[in-house]
One Martini backbone bead per residue (centre of mass of N, CA, C, O) as a GRO file, in nm:
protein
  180
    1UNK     BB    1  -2.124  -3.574   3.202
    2UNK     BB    2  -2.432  -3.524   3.239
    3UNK     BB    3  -2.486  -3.694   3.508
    4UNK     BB    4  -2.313  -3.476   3.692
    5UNK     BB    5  -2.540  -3.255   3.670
    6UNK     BB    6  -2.736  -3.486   3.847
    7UNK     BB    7  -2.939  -3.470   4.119
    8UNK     BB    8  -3.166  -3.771   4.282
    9UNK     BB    9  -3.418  -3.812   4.467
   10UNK     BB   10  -3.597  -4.052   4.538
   11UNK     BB   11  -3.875  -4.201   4.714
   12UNK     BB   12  -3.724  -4.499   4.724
   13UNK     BB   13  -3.471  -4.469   4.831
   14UNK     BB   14  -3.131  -4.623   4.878
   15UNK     BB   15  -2.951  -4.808   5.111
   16UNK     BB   16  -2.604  -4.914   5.177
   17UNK     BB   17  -2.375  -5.150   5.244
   18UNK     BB   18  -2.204  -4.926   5.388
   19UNK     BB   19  -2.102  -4.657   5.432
   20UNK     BB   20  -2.181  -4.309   5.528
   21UNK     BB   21  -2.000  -4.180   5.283
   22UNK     BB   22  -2.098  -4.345   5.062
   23UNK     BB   23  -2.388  -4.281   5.084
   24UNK     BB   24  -2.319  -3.997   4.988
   25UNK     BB   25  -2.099  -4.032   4.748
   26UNK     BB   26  -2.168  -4.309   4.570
   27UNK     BB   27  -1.849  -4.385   4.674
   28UNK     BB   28  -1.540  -4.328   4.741
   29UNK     BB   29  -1.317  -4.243   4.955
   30UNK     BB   30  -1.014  -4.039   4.860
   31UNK     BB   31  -0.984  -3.796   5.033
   32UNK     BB   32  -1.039  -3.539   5.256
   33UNK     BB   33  -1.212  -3.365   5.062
   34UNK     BB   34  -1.466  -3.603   5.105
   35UNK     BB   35  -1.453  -3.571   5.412
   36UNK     BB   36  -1.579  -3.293   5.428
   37UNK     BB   37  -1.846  -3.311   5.216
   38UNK     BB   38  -1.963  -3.527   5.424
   39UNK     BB   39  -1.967  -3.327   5.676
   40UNK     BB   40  -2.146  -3.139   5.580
   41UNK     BB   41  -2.391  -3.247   5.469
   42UNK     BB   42  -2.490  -3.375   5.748
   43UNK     BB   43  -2.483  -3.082   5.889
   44UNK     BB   44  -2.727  -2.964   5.670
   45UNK     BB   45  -2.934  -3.222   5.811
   46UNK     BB   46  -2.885  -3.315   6.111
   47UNK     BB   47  -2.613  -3.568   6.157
   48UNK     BB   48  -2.366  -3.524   6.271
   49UNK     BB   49  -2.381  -3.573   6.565
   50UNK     BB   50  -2.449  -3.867   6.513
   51UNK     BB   51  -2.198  -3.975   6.356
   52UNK     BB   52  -1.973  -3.854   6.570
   53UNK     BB   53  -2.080  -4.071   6.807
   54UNK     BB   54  -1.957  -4.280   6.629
   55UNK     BB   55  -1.692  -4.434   6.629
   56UNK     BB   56  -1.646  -4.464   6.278
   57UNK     BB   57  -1.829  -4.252   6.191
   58UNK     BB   58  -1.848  -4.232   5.839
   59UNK     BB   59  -1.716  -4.567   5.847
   60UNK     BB   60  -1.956  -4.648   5.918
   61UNK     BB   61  -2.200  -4.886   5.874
   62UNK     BB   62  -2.459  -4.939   5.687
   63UNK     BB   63  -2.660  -5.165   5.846
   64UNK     BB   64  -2.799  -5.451   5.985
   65UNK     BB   65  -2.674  -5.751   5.882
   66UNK     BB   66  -2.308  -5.622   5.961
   67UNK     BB   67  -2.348  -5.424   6.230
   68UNK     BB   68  -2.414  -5.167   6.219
   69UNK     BB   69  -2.613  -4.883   6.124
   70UNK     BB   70  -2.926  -4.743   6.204
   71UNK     BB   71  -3.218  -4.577   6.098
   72UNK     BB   72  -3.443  -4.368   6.084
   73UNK     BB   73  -3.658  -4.239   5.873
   74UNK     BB   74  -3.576  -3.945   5.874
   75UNK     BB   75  -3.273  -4.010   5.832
   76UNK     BB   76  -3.248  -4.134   5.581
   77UNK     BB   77  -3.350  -3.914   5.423
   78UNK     BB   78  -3.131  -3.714   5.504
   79UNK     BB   79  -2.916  -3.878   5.378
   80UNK     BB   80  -3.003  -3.872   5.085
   81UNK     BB   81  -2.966  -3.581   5.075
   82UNK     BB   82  -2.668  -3.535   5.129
   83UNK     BB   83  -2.631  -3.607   4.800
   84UNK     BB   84  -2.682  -3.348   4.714
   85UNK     BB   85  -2.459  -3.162   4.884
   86UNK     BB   86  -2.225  -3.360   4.752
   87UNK     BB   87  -2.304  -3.257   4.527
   88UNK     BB   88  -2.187  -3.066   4.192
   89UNK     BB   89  -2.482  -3.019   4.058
   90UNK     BB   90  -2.716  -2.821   3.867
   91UNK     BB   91  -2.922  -3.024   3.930
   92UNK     BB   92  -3.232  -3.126   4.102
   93UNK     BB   93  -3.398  -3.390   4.208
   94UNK     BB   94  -3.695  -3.411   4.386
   95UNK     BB   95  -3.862  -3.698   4.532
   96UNK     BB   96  -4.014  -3.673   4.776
   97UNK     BB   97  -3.803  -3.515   5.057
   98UNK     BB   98  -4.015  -3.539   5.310
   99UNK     BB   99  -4.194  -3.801   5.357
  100UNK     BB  100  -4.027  -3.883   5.648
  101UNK     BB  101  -4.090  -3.592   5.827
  102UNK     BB  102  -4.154  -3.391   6.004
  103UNK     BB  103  -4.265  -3.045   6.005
  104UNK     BB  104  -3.983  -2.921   6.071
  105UNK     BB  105  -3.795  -3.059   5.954
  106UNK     BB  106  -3.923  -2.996   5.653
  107UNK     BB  107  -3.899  -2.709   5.666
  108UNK     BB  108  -3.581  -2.719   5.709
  109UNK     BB  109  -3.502  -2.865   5.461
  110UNK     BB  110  -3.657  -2.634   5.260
  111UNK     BB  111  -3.510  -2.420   5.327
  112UNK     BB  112  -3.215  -2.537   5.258
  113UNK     BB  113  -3.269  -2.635   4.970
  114UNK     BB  114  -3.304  -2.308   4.882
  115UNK     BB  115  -3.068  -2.159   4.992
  116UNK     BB  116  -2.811  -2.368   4.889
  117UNK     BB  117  -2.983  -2.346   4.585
  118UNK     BB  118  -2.928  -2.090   4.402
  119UNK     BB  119  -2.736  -2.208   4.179
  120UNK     BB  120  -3.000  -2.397   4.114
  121UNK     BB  121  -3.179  -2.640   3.966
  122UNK     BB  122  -3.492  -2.734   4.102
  123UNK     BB  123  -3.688  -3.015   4.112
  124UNK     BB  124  -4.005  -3.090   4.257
  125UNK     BB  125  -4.176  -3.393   4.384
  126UNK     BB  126  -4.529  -3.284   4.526
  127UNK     BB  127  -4.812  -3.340   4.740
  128UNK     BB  128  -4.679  -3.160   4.977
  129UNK     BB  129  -4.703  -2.854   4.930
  130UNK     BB  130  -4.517  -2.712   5.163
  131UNK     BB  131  -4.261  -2.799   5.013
  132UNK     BB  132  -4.320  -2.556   4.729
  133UNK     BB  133  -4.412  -2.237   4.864
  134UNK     BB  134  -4.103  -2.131   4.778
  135UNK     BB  135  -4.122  -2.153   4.454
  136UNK     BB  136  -4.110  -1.996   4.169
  137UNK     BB  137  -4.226  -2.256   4.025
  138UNK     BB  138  -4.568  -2.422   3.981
  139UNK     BB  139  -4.630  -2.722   3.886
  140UNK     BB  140  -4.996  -2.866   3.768
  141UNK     BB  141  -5.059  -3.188   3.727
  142UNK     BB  142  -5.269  -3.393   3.512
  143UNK     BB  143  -5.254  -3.692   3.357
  144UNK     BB  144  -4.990  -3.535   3.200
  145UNK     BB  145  -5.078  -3.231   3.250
  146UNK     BB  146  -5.100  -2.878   3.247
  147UNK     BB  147  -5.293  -2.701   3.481
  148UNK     BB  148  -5.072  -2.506   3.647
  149UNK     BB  149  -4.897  -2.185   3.664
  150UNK     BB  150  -4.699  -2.057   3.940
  151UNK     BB  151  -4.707  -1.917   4.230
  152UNK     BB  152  -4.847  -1.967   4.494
  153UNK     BB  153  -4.979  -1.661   4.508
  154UNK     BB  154  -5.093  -1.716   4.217
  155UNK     BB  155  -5.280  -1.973   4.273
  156UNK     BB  156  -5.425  -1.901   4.484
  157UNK     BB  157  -5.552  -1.625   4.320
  158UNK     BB  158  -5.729  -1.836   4.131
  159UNK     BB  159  -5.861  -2.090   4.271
  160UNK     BB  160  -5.799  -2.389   4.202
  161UNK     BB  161  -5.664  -2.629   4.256
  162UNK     BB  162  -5.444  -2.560   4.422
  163UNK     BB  163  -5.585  -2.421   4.637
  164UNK     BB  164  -5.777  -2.643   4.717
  165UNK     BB  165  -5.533  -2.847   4.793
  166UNK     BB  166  -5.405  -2.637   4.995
  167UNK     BB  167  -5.652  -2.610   5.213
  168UNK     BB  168  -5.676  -2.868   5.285
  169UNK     BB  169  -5.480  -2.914   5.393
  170UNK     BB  170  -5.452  -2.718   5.639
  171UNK     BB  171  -5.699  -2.830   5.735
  172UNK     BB  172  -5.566  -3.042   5.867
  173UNK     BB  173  -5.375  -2.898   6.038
  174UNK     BB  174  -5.613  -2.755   6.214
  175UNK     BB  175  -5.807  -2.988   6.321
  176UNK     BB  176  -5.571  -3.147   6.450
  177UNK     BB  177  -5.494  -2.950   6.646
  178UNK     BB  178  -5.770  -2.869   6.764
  179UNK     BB  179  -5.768  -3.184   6.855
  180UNK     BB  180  -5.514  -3.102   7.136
   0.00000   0.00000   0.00000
């Protein structure tokens, strides 16, 4: 009973020879209403075109060695999701949630998942600050202790380490811009 109120998805998460419905339900379909809750998931990933576009759709074997269809690192990650949106659970753990996306893609999954789940409690584990920018509550660890405890908006205007890192990435993306 415990287990069912969270969904986890780790930063090494498994993609498994099975179907592409089964790796989001980490179960077997038994139901038709199985069948919506894995295409809704697919939908909220950006996902369903793809595997809509697959023969045999959801029953698609994800496989490498068994002729299945195999996915891009974003894709997969976004698969993984869909695992979190197709559970019933009232926790999230997402262990660096986007660390294989692109920068749109990125902001667009962090959004879905802020939107999606406001009646969640949410745990995000991330080193990519733009990740957690959007959380009511920010908690910033090292070595295993809390050094700072805020909002975003809070971090920021305390100017402590979590400013100094968050400032840091940003100027990598404003640097790299400008050498475009």
């Amino acid at each position: 009973v415990i287990r069912r109120k969270y969904s986890i998805i780790f930063q090494d998460f498994r993609l498994y020879d099975v179907s592409i419905a089964e790796n989001v339900l980490m179960r077997e379909v038994k139901t038709e209403e199985d069948e919506k809750i894995v295409w809704k998931a697919l939908d909220l990933v950006g996902l369903k075109e793809k595997v809509e576009a697959l023969e045999q759709g959801i029953y698609t074997l994800y496989s490498r060695e068994f002729n299945g269809v195999e996915f891009s690192g974003g894709e997969r990650q976004k698969l993984a999701i869909a695992r979190v949106f197709a559970s019933n659970a009232d926790i999230y753990i997402l262990d660096e949630p986007t660390s294989s996306l692109d920068p749109l893609a990125e902001r667009d999954i962090n959004r879905l998942i802020m939107e999606k789940s406001q009646d969640k409690t949410i745990i995000i584990i991330a080193h990519r600050l733009s990740t957690v920018v959007d959380a009511n509550r920010i908690i910033l660890m090292e070595y295993g202790k809390i050094i700072e405890d805020g909002t975003h908006h809070q971090l920021l205007m305390e100017r402590g380490k979590y400013y100094k890192m968050f400032s840091t990435q940003a100027a990598l993306y404003i640097r790299n811009e400008n050498k475009v």
